């Protein structure tokens, strides 16, 4: 799980280094709605990964009360990550036009 999360975050770093994605992302006012929606899911995924690590570590430490939250957050993370991938095509389509 940790490998998957680290790999995914390295992918974001690679995109930033090759395309200055953060520089484009902070131009919030000029971005199209498509790119804004993509950014919402992309940033949400990173925040959710952090919450998964925090709640996952609590589970490993024996706090079973956190299990249902970890499970709900896990499914939410999956949905956000899939939607980040789907909306990434919109973000690229915007550049081509
Ligand atoms: C995106 C990342 C992750 C997702 C989608 C995810 C998802 C899940 C799900 C759906 C469960 C089953 C919950 C249940 O039915 O009771 C689970 C269990 C668990 N997760 Fe995660 N998890 C993630 C990351 C992590 C991380 C980073 C850790 C540790 C640091 C972790 C530790 C655990 C532990 C200890 C369990 C309980 C396993 C057991 O009952 O034997 N998870 N996780």
XYZ file of C-alpha atoms and ligand atoms in Angstrom:
140
model
C 0.000 0.000 0.000
C 2.802 2.365 0.993
C 4.613 1.568 -2.291
C 1.462 2.392 -4.288
C 0.993 5.707 -2.461
C 4.675 6.723 -2.813
C 4.688 5.696 -6.508
C 1.568 7.780 -7.144
C 3.063 10.840 -5.431
C 6.327 10.425 -7.423
C 4.146 10.460 -10.565
C 2.749 13.862 -9.526
C 6.306 15.167 -8.903
C 7.380 13.932 -12.326
C 4.448 15.719 -13.992
C 5.323 18.904 -12.100
C 8.993 18.752 -13.112
C 8.264 18.030 -16.777
C 5.324 20.400 -17.287
C 5.414 22.969 -14.437
C 1.940 21.790 -13.462
C 1.850 23.738 -10.184
C 2.681 26.973 -12.015
C -0.324 26.423 -14.272
C -2.542 25.212 -11.451
C -2.081 28.362 -9.343
C -3.418 30.532 -12.183
C -6.815 29.774 -10.674
C -8.713 32.634 -12.301
C -7.636 31.831 -15.861
C -8.012 28.042 -15.661
C -10.976 26.483 -17.419
C -13.720 24.803 -15.403
C -12.475 21.428 -16.735
C -8.997 21.979 -15.283
C -10.471 23.244 -11.989
C -12.534 20.059 -11.628
C -9.421 17.961 -12.380
C -7.403 19.912 -9.787
C -10.161 19.441 -7.191
C -9.936 15.645 -7.522
C -6.113 15.633 -7.787
C -5.586 17.729 -4.627
C -8.374 15.827 -2.871
C -6.568 12.542 -3.657
C -3.317 13.755 -2.073
C -5.153 14.948 1.076
C -7.044 11.635 1.245
C -3.764 9.667 0.899
C -2.435 11.534 3.936
C -5.638 10.712 5.883
C -5.314 7.038 4.817
C -1.764 6.894 6.194
C -2.843 8.538 9.487
C -5.914 6.295 10.002
C -4.024 3.199 8.699
C -1.242 3.747 11.257
C -3.860 4.127 14.021
C -5.404 0.783 12.916
C -1.977 -0.866 12.988
C -1.449 0.549 16.476
C -4.587 -1.320 17.596
C -7.236 1.471 17.585
C -10.143 -0.513 16.132
C -12.634 2.382 16.551
C -11.005 4.053 13.527
C -11.743 1.044 11.255
C -15.071 2.306 9.830
C -13.572 5.763 9.144
C -10.547 4.127 7.435
C -12.895 2.003 5.334
C -15.107 4.946 4.273
C -12.052 7.116 3.535
C -10.539 4.203 1.567
C -13.512 3.998 -0.795
C -13.615 7.800 -1.087
C -9.886 7.796 -1.951
C -10.459 5.193 -4.663
C -13.324 7.214 -6.214
C -11.264 10.445 -6.103
C -8.218 8.761 -7.680
C -10.281 7.237 -10.505
C -11.982 10.599 -11.156
C -8.533 12.288 -11.186
C -7.504 9.895 -13.955
C -10.752 10.372 -15.930
C -10.644 14.186 -15.698
C -6.908 14.258 -16.621
C -8.018 13.759 -20.244
C -9.991 17.016 -19.990
C -6.931 18.863 -18.684
C -4.858 17.695 -21.682
C -7.682 18.356 -24.157
C -7.700 21.972 -22.965
C -4.021 22.399 -23.981
C -4.536 20.938 -27.486
C -7.413 23.265 -28.433
C -5.311 4.554 -0.371
C -4.879 3.818 0.608
C -5.709 2.820 1.386
C -6.927 2.260 1.119
C -7.827 2.490 -0.103
C -7.243 1.365 2.234
C -8.417 0.634 2.351
C -8.692 -0.239 3.367
C -9.906 -1.002 3.520
C -11.135 -0.925 2.578
C -9.769 -1.775 4.611
C -10.798 -2.789 5.142
C -11.574 -2.171 6.284
C -12.585 -3.201 6.853
O -13.367 -3.756 6.072
O -12.581 -3.398 8.053
C -8.475 -1.523 5.183
C -7.969 -2.137 6.297
C -6.747 -1.839 6.870
N -5.841 -0.891 6.442
Fe -6.043 0.246 4.819
N -6.215 1.392 3.132
C -5.255 2.266 2.661
C -4.058 2.622 3.261
C -3.582 2.068 4.423
C -2.328 2.407 5.035
C -1.334 3.442 4.465
C -2.210 1.642 6.150
C -1.114 1.572 7.163
C -0.315 2.575 7.453
C -3.385 0.809 6.231
C -3.647 -0.099 7.218
C -4.761 -0.911 7.302
C -4.982 -1.912 8.338
C -4.030 -2.248 9.479
C -6.225 -2.501 8.059
C -6.921 -3.613 8.870
C -6.527 -4.956 8.256
C -7.181 -6.112 9.008
O -8.283 -5.961 9.531
O -6.578 -7.194 9.015
N -4.198 1.095 5.172
N -7.832 -0.585 4.400
